PDB file of C-alpha atoms in Angstrom:
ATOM      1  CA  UNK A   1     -92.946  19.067 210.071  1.00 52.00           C
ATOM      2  CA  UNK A   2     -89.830  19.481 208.219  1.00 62.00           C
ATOM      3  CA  UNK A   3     -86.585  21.890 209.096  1.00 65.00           C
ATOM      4  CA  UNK A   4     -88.321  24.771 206.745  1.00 61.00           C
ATOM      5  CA  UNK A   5     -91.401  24.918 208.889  1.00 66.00           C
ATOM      6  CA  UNK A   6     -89.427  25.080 212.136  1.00 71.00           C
ATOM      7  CA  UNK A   7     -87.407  27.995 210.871  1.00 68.00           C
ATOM      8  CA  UNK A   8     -90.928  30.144 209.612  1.00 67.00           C
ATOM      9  CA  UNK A   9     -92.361  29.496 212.881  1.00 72.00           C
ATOM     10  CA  UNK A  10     -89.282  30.530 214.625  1.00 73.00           C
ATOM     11  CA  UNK A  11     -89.068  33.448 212.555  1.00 68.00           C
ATOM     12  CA  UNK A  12     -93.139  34.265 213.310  1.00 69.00           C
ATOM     13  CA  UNK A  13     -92.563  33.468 216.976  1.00 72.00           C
ATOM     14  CA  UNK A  14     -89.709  36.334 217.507  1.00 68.00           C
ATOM     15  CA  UNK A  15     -91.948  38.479 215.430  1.00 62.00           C
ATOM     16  CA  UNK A  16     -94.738  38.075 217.432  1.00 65.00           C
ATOM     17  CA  UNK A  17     -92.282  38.420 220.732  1.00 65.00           C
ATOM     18  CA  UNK A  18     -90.941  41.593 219.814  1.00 58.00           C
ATOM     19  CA  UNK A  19     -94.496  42.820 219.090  1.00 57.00           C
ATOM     20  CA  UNK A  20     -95.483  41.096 222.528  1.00 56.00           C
ATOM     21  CA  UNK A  21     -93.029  43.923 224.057  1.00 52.00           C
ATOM     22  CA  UNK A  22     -93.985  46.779 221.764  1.00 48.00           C
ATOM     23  CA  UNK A  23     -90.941  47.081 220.139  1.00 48.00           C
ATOM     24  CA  UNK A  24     -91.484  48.698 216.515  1.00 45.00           C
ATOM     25  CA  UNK A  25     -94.927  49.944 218.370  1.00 46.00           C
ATOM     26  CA  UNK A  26     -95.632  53.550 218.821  1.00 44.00           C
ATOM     27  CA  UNK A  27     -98.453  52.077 220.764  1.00 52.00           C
ATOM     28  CA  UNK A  28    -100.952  55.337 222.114  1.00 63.00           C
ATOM     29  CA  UNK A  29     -98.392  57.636 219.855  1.00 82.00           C
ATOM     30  CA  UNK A  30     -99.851  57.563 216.740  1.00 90.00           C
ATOM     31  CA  UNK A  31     -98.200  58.796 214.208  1.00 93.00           C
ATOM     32  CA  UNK A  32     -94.168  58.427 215.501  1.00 93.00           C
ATOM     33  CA  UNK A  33     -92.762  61.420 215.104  1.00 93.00           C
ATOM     34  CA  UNK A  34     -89.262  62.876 215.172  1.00 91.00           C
ATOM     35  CA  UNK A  35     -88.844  66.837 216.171  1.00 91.00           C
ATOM     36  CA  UNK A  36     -85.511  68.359 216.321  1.00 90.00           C
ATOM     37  CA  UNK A  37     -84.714  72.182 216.500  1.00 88.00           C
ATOM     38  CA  UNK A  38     -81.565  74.115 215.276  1.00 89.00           C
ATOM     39  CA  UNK A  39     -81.178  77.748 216.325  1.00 87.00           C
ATOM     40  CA  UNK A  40     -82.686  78.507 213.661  1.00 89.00           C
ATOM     41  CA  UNK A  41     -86.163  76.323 213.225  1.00 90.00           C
ATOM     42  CA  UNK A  42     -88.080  72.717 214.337  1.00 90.00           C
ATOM     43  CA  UNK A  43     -88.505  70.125 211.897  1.00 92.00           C
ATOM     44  CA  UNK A  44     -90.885  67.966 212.186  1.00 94.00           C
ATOM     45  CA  UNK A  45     -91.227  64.349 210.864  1.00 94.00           C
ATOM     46  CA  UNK A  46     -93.953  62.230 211.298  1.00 95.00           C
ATOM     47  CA  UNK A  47     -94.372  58.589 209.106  1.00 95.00           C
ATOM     48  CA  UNK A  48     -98.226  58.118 207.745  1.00 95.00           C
ATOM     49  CA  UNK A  49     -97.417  55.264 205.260  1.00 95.00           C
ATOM     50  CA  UNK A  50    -100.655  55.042 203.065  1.00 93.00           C
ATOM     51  CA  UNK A  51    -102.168  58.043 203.816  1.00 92.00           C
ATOM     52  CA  UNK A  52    -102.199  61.026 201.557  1.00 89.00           C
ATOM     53  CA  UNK A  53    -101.647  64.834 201.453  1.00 90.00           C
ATOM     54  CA  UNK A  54    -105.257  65.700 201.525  1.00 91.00           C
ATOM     55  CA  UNK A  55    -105.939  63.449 204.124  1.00 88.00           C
ATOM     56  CA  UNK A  56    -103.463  65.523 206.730  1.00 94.00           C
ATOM     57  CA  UNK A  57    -104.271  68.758 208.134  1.00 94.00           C
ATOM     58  CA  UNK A  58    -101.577  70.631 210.408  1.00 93.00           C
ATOM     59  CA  UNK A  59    -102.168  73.643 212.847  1.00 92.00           C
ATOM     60  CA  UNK A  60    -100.303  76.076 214.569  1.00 90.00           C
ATOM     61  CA  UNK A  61    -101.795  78.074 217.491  1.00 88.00           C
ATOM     62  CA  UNK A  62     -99.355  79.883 219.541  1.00 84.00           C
ATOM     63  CA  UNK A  63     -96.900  77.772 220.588  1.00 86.00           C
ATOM     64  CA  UNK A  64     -99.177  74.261 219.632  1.00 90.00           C
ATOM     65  CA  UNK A  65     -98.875  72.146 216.994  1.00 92.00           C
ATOM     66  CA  UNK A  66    -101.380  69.825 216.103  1.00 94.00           C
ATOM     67  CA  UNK A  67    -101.175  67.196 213.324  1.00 94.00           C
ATOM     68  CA  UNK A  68    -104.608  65.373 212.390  1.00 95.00           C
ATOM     69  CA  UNK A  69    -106.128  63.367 209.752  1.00 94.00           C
ATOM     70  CA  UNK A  70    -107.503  59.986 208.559  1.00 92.00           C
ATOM     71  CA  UNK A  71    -105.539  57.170 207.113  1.00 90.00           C
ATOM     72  CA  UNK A  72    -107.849  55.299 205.009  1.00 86.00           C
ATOM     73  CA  UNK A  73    -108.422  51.627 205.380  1.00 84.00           C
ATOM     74  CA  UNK A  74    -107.493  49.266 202.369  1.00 78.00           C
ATOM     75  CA  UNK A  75    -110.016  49.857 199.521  1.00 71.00           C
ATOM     76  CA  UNK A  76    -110.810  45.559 199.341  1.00 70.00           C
ATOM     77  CA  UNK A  77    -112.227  43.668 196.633  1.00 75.00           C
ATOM     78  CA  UNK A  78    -115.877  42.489 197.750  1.00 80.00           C
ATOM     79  CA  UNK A  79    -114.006  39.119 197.908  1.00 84.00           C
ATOM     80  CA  UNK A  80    -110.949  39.767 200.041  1.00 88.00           C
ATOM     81  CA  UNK A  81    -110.472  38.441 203.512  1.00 89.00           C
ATOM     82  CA  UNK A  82    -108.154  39.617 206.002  1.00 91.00           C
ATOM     83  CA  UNK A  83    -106.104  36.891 207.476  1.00 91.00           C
ATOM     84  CA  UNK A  84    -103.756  39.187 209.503  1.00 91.00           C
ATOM     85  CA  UNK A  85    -104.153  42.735 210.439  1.00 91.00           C
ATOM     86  CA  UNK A  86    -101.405  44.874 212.265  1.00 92.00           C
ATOM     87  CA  UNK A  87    -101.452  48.667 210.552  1.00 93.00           C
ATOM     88  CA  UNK A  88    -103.005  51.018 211.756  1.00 92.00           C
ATOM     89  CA  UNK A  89    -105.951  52.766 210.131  1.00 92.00           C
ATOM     90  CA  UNK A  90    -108.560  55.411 210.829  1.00 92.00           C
ATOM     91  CA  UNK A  91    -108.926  58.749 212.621  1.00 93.00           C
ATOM     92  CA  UNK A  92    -105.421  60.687 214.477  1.00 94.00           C
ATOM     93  CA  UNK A  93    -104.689  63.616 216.329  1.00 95.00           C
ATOM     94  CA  UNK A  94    -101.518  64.776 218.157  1.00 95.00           C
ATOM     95  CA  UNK A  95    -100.622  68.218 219.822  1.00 94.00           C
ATOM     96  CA  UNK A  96     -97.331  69.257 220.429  1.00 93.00           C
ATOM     97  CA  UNK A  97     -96.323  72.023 222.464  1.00 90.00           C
ATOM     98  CA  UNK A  98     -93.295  74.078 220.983  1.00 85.00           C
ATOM     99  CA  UNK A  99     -91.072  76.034 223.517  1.00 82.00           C
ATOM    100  CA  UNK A 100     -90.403  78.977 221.159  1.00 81.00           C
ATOM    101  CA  UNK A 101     -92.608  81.491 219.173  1.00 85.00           C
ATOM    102  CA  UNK A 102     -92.700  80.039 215.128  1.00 87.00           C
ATOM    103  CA  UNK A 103     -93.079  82.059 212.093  1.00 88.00           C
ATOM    104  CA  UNK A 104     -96.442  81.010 211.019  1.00 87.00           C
ATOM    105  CA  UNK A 105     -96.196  82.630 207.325  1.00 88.00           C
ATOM    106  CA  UNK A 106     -93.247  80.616 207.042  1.00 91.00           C
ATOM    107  CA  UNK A 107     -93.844  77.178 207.797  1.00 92.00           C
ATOM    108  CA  UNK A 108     -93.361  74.742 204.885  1.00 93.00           C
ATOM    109  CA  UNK A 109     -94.408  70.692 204.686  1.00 94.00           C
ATOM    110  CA  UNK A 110     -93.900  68.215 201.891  1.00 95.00           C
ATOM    111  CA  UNK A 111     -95.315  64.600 201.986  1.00 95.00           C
ATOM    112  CA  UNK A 112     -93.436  61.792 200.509  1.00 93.00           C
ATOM    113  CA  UNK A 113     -93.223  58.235 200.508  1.00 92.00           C
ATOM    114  CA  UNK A 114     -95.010  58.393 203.318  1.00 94.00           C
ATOM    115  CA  UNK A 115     -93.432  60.581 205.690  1.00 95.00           C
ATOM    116  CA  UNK A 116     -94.475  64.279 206.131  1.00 96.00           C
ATOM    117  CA  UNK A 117     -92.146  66.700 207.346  1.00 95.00           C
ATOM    118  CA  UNK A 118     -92.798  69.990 208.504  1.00 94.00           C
ATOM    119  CA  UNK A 119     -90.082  72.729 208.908  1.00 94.00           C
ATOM    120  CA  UNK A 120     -91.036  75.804 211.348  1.00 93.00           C
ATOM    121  CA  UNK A 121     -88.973  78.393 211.417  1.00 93.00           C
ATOM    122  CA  UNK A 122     -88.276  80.410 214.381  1.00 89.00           C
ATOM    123  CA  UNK A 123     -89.542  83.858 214.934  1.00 84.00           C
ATOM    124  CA  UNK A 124     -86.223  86.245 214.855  1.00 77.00           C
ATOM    125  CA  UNK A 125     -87.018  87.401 218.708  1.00 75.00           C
ATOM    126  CA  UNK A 126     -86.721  83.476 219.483  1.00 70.00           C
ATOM    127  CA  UNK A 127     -83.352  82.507 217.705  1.00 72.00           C
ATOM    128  CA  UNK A 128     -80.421  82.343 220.700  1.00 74.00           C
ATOM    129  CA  UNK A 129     -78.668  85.491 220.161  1.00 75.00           C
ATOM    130  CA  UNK A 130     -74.618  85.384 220.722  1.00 79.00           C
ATOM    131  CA  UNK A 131     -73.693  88.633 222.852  1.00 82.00           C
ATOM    132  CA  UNK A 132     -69.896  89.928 222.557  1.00 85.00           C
ATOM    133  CA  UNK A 133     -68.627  90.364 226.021  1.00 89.00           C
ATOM    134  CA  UNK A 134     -65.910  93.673 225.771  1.00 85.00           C
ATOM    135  CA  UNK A 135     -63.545  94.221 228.244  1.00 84.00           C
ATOM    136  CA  UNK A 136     -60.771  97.126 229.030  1.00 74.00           C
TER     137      UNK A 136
ATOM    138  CA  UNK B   1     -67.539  27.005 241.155  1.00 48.00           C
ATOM    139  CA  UNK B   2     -67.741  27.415 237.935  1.00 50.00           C
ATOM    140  CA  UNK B   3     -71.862  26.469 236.011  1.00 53.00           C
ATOM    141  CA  UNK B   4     -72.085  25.426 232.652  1.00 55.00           C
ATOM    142  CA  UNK B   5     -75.119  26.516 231.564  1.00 56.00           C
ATOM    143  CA  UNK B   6     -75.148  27.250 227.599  1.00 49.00           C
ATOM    144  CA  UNK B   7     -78.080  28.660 226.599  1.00 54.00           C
ATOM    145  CA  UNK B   8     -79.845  27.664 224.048  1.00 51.00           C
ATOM    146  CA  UNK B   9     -78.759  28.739 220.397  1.00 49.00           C
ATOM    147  CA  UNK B  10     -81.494  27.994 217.587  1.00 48.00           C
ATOM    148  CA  UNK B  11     -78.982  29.007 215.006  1.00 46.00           C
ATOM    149  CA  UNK B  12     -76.006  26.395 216.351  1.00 43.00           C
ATOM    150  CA  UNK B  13     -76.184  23.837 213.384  1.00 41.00           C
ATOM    151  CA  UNK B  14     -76.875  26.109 210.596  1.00 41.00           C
ATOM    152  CA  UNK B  15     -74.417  26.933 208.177  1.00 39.00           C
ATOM    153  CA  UNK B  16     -72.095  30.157 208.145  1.00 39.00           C
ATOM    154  CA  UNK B  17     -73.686  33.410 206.925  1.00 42.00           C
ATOM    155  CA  UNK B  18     -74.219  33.283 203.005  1.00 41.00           C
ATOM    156  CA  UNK B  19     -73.950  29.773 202.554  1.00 41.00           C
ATOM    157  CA  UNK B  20     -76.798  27.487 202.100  1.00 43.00           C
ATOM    158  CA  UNK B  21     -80.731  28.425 202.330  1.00 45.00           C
ATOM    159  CA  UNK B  22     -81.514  31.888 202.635  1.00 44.00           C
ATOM    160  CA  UNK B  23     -83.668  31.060 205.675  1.00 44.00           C
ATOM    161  CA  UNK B  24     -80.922  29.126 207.731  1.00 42.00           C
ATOM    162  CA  UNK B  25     -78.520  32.855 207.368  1.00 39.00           C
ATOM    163  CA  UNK B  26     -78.452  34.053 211.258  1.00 40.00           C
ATOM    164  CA  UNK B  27     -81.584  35.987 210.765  1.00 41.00           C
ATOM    165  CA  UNK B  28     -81.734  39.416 211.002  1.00 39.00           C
ATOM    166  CA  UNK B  29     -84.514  39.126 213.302  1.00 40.00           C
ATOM    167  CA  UNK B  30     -83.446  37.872 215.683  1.00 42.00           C
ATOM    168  CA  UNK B  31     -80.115  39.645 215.970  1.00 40.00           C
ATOM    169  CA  UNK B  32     -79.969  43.398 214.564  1.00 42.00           C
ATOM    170  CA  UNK B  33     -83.396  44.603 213.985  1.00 44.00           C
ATOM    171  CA  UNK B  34     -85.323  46.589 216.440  1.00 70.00           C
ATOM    172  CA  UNK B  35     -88.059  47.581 214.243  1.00 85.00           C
ATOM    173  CA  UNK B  36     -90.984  45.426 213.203  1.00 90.00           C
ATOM    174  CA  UNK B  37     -92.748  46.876 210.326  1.00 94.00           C
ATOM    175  CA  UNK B  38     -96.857  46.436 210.742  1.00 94.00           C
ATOM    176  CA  UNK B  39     -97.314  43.872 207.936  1.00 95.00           C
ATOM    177  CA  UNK B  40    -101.088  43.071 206.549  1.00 94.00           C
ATOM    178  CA  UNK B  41    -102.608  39.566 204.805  1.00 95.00           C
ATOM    179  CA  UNK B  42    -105.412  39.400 203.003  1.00 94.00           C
ATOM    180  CA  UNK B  43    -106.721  36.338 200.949  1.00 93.00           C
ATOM    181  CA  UNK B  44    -108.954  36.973 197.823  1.00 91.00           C
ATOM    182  CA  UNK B  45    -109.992  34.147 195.709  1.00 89.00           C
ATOM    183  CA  UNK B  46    -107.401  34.435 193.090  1.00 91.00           C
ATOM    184  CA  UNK B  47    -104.304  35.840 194.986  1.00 93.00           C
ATOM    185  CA  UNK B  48    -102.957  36.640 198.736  1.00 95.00           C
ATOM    186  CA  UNK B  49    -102.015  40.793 199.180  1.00 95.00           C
ATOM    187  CA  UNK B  50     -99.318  41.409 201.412  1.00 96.00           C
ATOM    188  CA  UNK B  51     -98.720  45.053 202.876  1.00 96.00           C
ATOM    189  CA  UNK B  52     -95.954  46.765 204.826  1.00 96.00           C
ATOM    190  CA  UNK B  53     -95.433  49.956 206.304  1.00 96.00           C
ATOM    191  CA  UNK B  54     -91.765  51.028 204.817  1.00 96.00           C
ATOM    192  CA  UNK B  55     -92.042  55.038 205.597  1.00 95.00           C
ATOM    193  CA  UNK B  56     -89.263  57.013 204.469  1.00 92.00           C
ATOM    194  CA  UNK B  57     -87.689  54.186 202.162  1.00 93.00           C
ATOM    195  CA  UNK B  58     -86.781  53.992 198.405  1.00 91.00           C
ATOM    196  CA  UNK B  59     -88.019  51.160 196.132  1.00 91.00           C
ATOM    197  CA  UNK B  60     -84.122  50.004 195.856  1.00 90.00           C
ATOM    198  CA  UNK B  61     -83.869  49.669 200.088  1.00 92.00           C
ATOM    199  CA  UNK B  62     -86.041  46.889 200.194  1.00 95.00           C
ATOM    200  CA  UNK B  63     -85.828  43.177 199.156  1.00 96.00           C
ATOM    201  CA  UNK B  64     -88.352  40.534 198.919  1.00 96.00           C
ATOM    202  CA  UNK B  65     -87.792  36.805 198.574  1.00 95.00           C
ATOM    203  CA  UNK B  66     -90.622  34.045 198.481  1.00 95.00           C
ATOM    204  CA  UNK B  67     -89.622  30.264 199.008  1.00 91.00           C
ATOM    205  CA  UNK B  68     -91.029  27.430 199.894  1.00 89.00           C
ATOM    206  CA  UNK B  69     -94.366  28.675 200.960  1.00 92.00           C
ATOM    207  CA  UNK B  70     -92.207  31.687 202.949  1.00 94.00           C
ATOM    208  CA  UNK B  71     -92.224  35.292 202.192  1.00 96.00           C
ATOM    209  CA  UNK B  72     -89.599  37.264 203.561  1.00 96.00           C
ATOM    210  CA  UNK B  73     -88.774  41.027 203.133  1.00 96.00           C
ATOM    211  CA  UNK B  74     -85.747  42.667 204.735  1.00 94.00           C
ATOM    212  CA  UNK B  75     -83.843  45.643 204.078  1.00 94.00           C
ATOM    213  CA  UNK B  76     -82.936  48.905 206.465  1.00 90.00           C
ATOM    214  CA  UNK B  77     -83.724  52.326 206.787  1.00 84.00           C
ATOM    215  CA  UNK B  78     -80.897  54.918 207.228  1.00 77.00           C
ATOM    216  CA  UNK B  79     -81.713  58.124 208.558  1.00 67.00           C
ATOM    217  CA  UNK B  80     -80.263  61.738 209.009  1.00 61.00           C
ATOM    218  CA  UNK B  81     -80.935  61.249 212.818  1.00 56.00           C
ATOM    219  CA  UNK B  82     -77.107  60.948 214.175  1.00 54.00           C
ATOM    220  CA  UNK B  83     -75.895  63.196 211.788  1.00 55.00           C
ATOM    221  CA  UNK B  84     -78.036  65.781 211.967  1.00 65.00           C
ATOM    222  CA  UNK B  85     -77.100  68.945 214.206  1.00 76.00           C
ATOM    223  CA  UNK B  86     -79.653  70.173 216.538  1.00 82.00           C
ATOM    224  CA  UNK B  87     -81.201  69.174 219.283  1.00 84.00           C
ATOM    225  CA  UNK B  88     -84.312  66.376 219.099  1.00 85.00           C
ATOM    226  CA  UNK B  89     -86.881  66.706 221.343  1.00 85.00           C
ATOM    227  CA  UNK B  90     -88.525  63.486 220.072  1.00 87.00           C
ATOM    228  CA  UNK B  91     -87.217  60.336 218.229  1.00 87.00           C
ATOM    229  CA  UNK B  92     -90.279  58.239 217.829  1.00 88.00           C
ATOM    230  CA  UNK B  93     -89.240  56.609 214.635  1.00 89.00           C
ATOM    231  CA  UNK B  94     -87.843  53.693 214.143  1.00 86.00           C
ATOM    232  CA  UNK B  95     -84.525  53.072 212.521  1.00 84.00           C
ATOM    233  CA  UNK B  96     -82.544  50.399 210.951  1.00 87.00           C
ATOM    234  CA  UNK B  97     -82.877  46.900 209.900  1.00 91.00           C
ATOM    235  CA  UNK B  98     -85.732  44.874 209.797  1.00 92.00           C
ATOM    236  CA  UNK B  99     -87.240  41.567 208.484  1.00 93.00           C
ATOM    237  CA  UNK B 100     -90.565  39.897 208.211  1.00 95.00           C
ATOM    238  CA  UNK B 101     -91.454  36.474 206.995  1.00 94.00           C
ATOM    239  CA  UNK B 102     -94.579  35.249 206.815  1.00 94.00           C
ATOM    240  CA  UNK B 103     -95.911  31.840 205.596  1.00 93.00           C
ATOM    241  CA  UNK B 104     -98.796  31.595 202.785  1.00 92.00           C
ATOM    242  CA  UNK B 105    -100.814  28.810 203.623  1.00 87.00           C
ATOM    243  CA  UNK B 106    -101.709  28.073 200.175  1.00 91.00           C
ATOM    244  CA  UNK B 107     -99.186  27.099 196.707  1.00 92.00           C
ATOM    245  CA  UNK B 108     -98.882  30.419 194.887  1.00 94.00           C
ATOM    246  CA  UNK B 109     -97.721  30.668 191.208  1.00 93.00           C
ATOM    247  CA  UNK B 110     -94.073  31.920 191.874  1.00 93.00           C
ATOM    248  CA  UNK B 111     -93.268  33.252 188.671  1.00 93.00           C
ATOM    249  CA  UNK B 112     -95.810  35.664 189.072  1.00 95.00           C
ATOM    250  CA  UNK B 113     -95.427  37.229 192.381  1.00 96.00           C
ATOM    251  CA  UNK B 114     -95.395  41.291 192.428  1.00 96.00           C
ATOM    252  CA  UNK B 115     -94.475  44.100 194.526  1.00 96.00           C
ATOM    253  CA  UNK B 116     -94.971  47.862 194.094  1.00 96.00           C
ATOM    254  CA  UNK B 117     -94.015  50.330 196.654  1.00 96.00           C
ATOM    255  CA  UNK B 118     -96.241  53.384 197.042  1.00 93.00           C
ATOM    256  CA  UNK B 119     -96.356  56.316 199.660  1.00 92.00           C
ATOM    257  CA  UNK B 120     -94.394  53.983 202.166  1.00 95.00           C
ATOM    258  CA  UNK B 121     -96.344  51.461 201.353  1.00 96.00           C
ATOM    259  CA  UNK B 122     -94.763  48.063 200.020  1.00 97.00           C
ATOM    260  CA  UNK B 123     -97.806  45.901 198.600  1.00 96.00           C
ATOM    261  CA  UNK B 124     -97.242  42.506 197.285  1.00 97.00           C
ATOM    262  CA  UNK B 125     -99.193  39.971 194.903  1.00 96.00           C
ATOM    263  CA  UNK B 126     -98.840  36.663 194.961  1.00 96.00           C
ATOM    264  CA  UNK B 127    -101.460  34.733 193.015  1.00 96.00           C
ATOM    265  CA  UNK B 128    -102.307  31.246 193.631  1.00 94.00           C
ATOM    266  CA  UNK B 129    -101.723  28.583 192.281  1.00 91.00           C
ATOM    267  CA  UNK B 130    -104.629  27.071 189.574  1.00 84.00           C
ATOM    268  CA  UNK B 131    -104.693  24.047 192.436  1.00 78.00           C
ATOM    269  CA  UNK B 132    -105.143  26.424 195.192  1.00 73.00           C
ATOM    270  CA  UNK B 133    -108.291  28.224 193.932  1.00 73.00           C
ATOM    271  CA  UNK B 134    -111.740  28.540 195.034  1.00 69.00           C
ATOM    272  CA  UNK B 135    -113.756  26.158 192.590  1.00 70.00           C
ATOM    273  CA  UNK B 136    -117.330  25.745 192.637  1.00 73.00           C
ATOM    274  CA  UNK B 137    -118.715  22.518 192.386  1.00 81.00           C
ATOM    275  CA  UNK B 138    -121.897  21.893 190.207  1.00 84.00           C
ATOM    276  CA  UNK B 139    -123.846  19.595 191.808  1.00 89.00           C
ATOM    277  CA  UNK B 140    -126.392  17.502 189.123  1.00 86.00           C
ATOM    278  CA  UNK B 141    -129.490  15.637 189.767  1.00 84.00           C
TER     279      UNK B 141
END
């Protein structure tokens, strides 16, 4: 036991903490996503570190969303052992329900260092309209 | 009446940010980061693999040290989140700075250590020392 091992395990123990509390855990939301909307469309941002573009499928149905794949698990050498395991691997599917009509023929998504973003854009009927008021 | 209760401050002795060992700085773990990036080990016979989930970050963002039988990797995501006009519906991701240190229970060839980042995915090699390998005995009659 010297002053370096102290620090690691202090280091490992608020790790492990913070984990203890979920904190940097999406937990049952799998993948995190961000969605924000502008008047004019919903972008969605979702992090799948390790997976890849033919692994992700997204749909649109009326006003649902669903994003669903499989991240692959690490391709291991016959003589590799995991010692510690903490991402996530394997099937996902999550639905999101959109409060406004999207273009479907429009809707773009690009996948890169592992985050996928996908940009809806609003049908015209949906975008908030600004009425002049006139007076006399 | 006044208490004197001082709690209990890991960090009192060591020495002022960017002095000294990089491990005694006031880590960032315990102090800014609220995001814990799922981190994998796996042993083979020849090397230890390390993997991290870095979504969303450049090659340049992220910084790996090994020392002493310690590897740490730190750095911090920036986002368009508080800039960005809009309203979000959901902010799931996680933001900022983080740092991970994990011990390698075996000597590792230093020199030799590497790390590639692909798809969000920061994977590092360190290969062990010639002491540390698997060796098979022959056993002779």
């Amino acid at each position: 036991m010297n002053a370096y091992t102290t620090m690691q395990q202090m280091l490992e123990m608020a790790d492990d903490v913070r984990r203890a509390f979920g904190e940097g855990d999406p937990g049952g939301l799998y993948p995190p996503v961000d969605i924000r909307a502008t008047e004019a469309e919903v972008v969605l941002v979702a992090e799948l570190p390790g997976a890849s573009r033919d692994d992700l499928v997204i749909e649109v149905e009326g006003r649902h969303l669903t994003l669903r794949g499989e991240k692959p698990g690490p391709a291991e050498a016959a003589d590799a052992t995991p010692v510690h395991r903490e991402r996530r691997y394997g099937k996902f599917e999550r639905t999101f329900e959109l409060n406004f009509e999207v273009n479907r023929e429009a809707i773009a998504a690009d996948f890169r260092d592992g985050v996928l973003t996908v940009r809806l854009p609003k049908m015209e009927a949906a975008r908030p309209r600004r009425i002049e008021v006139t007076g006399g | 009446m006044k208490h004197h209760l001082t709690r209990w401050d890991p960090f009192a002795l060591t020495p002022r940010p960017g002095t000294g060992h990089p491990l005694f700085r006031p880590s960032d773990t315990l102090q800014t980061s609220t995001w814990v990036p799922p981190l994998d080990l796996t042993e083979r016979s020849d090397a230890f693999e390390v993997s991290v989930e870095l979504p969303g970050l450049a090659a340049d963002q992220i910084e790996v040290n090994y020392e002493r039988g310690t590897l740490v990797v730190r750095g911090e995501k920036r986002t368009d989140s508080a800039a960005s006009d809009g309203t979000w519906y959901r902010l799931e991701r996680s933001r900022g700075a983080f740092s991970r240190a994990v011990r390698i229970a075996a000597p590792v060839n230093a020199e030799q250590i590497s790390a590639s980042f692909r798809d969000g995915v920061l994977t590092i090699t360190l290969p062990k020392a010639a002491e540390a390998k698997r060796h098979q005995v022959q056993v002779t009659s």
